[in-house]
XYZ file of C-alpha atoms in Angstrom:
141
model
C -11.292 -3.113 8.894
C -11.277 -5.035 12.205
C -13.744 -7.605 10.871
C -11.441 -8.144 7.894
C -8.452 -8.678 10.173
C -10.436 -11.117 12.343
C -11.328 -13.126 9.241
C -7.712 -13.086 8.088
C -6.460 -14.292 11.500
C -8.700 -17.328 11.211
C -7.659 -18.039 7.644
C -3.968 -17.626 8.394
C -3.846 -19.693 11.592
C -3.168 -22.927 9.702
C 0.350 -24.204 10.287
C 1.129 -24.292 6.557
C 0.256 -20.623 5.961
C 3.382 -18.550 5.173
C 1.999 -15.525 7.043
C 0.718 -17.331 10.141
C 3.120 -15.390 12.371
C 2.425 -11.967 10.797
C 1.526 -9.203 13.212
C -2.092 -8.495 12.311
C -1.969 -4.952 13.675
C 0.954 -4.198 11.346
C -0.923 -5.705 8.424
C -4.016 -3.679 9.305
C -1.915 -0.508 9.554
C -0.462 -1.213 6.123
C -3.846 -1.875 4.553
C -5.307 1.279 6.097
C -2.388 3.330 4.751
C -2.865 1.779 1.311
C -6.589 2.520 1.422
C -5.988 6.138 2.445
C -3.393 6.507 -0.293
C -5.718 5.031 -2.903
C -8.518 7.396 -1.883
C -6.241 10.455 -1.855
C -4.867 9.507 -5.266
C -8.322 9.109 -6.781
C -9.411 12.496 -5.455
C -6.169 14.146 -6.567
C -6.383 12.600 -10.045
C -9.919 13.896 -10.438
C -8.950 17.397 -9.303
C -5.802 17.372 -11.471
C -7.810 16.457 -14.552
C -10.039 19.477 -13.970
C -6.983 21.699 -13.627
C -5.239 20.486 -16.788
C -2.478 18.626 -14.933
C -2.472 15.481 -17.060
C 0.812 13.937 -15.908
C -0.063 14.310 -12.232
C -3.575 12.969 -12.843
C -2.195 9.899 -14.625
C 0.424 9.295 -11.936
C -2.236 9.485 -9.215
C -4.621 7.185 -11.108
C -1.850 4.616 -11.581
C -0.867 4.845 -7.920
C -4.487 4.313 -6.852
C -4.682 1.188 -9.026
C -1.423 -0.251 -7.674
C -2.454 0.391 -4.051
C -5.834 -1.262 -4.669
C -4.161 -4.305 -6.219
C -1.705 -4.504 -3.327
C -4.551 -4.498 -0.801
C -6.433 -7.214 -2.691
C -3.300 -9.384 -2.791
C -2.882 -8.992 0.968
C -6.439 -10.228 1.490
C -5.817 -13.471 -0.453
C -4.182 -15.483 2.299
C -4.476 -18.924 0.695
C -2.688 -17.928 -2.486
C 0.082 -16.122 -0.629
C 3.609 -16.383 -2.014
C 6.225 -14.487 -0.032
C 8.482 -13.664 -2.975
C 5.615 -12.425 -5.147
C 4.168 -10.402 -2.265
C 7.550 -8.776 -1.581
C 7.995 -7.970 -5.271
C 4.540 -6.405 -5.501
C 5.118 -4.437 -2.325
C 8.433 -3.122 -3.701
C 6.612 -2.080 -6.881
C 3.901 -0.370 -4.854
C 6.540 1.485 -2.821
C 8.154 2.721 -6.060
C 4.790 3.839 -7.448
C 3.891 5.670 -4.243
C 7.277 7.393 -4.173
C 6.904 8.492 -7.802
C 3.394 9.798 -7.163
C 4.558 11.623 -4.042
C 7.393 13.256 -5.967
C 5.019 14.391 -8.721
C 2.453 15.743 -6.271
C 5.117 17.471 -4.189
C 5.998 19.565 -7.247
C 2.483 21.051 -7.033
C 1.998 20.936 -3.248
C 2.518 24.652 -2.629
C -0.257 25.634 -5.022
C -2.511 22.610 -4.641
C -3.870 21.292 -1.343
C -5.050 18.017 -2.911
C -1.528 17.370 -4.226
C -0.040 18.097 -0.799
C -2.449 15.693 0.857
C -1.899 13.053 -1.796
C 1.883 13.242 -1.365
C 1.459 12.834 2.390
C -0.787 9.791 1.934
C 1.725 8.254 -0.470
C 4.539 8.819 2.019
C 2.499 7.188 4.809
C 1.803 4.168 2.596
C 5.516 3.835 1.832
C 6.386 3.881 5.540
C 3.756 1.260 6.359
C 4.849 -1.034 3.523
C 8.525 -0.706 4.404
C 7.704 -1.644 7.992
C 5.742 -4.680 6.832
C 8.441 -5.727 4.351
C 10.969 -5.614 7.184
C 8.791 -7.935 9.245
C 8.253 -10.234 6.253
C 11.997 -10.490 5.655
C 12.503 -11.540 9.265
C 9.906 -14.309 8.815
C 11.485 -15.656 5.622
C 13.579 -18.807 6.011
C 17.311 -18.300 5.551
C 18.459 -19.407 2.138
């Protein structure tokens, strides 16, 4: 992930880039949390499907897709739009919270659900931290 962040630093150093002042370590932390969440969700969805837990499997699959899309948007520095990024991040936070809630209902009997819920919660914390930093960078309206 460090190589990715180094590439992003170079791409975002232009004075007209909206994220030029973004803390790269915070962005990396967020992307790593999203990646871990996506992976946990994929594994949980697969295990849920084998256990006949259709709703949980679908929730996890959807969460994995949203996290993947969020990461890909973060990597596209030239097409960055602060309002769109914030909206997508808010959506991703909602999806991760919903997935965590669903998995927490099964966490006592299912280790993969417990781990998935934890990964979702970590992703939420990382995104909320990044959204806070993004709001501080936004010009006053």
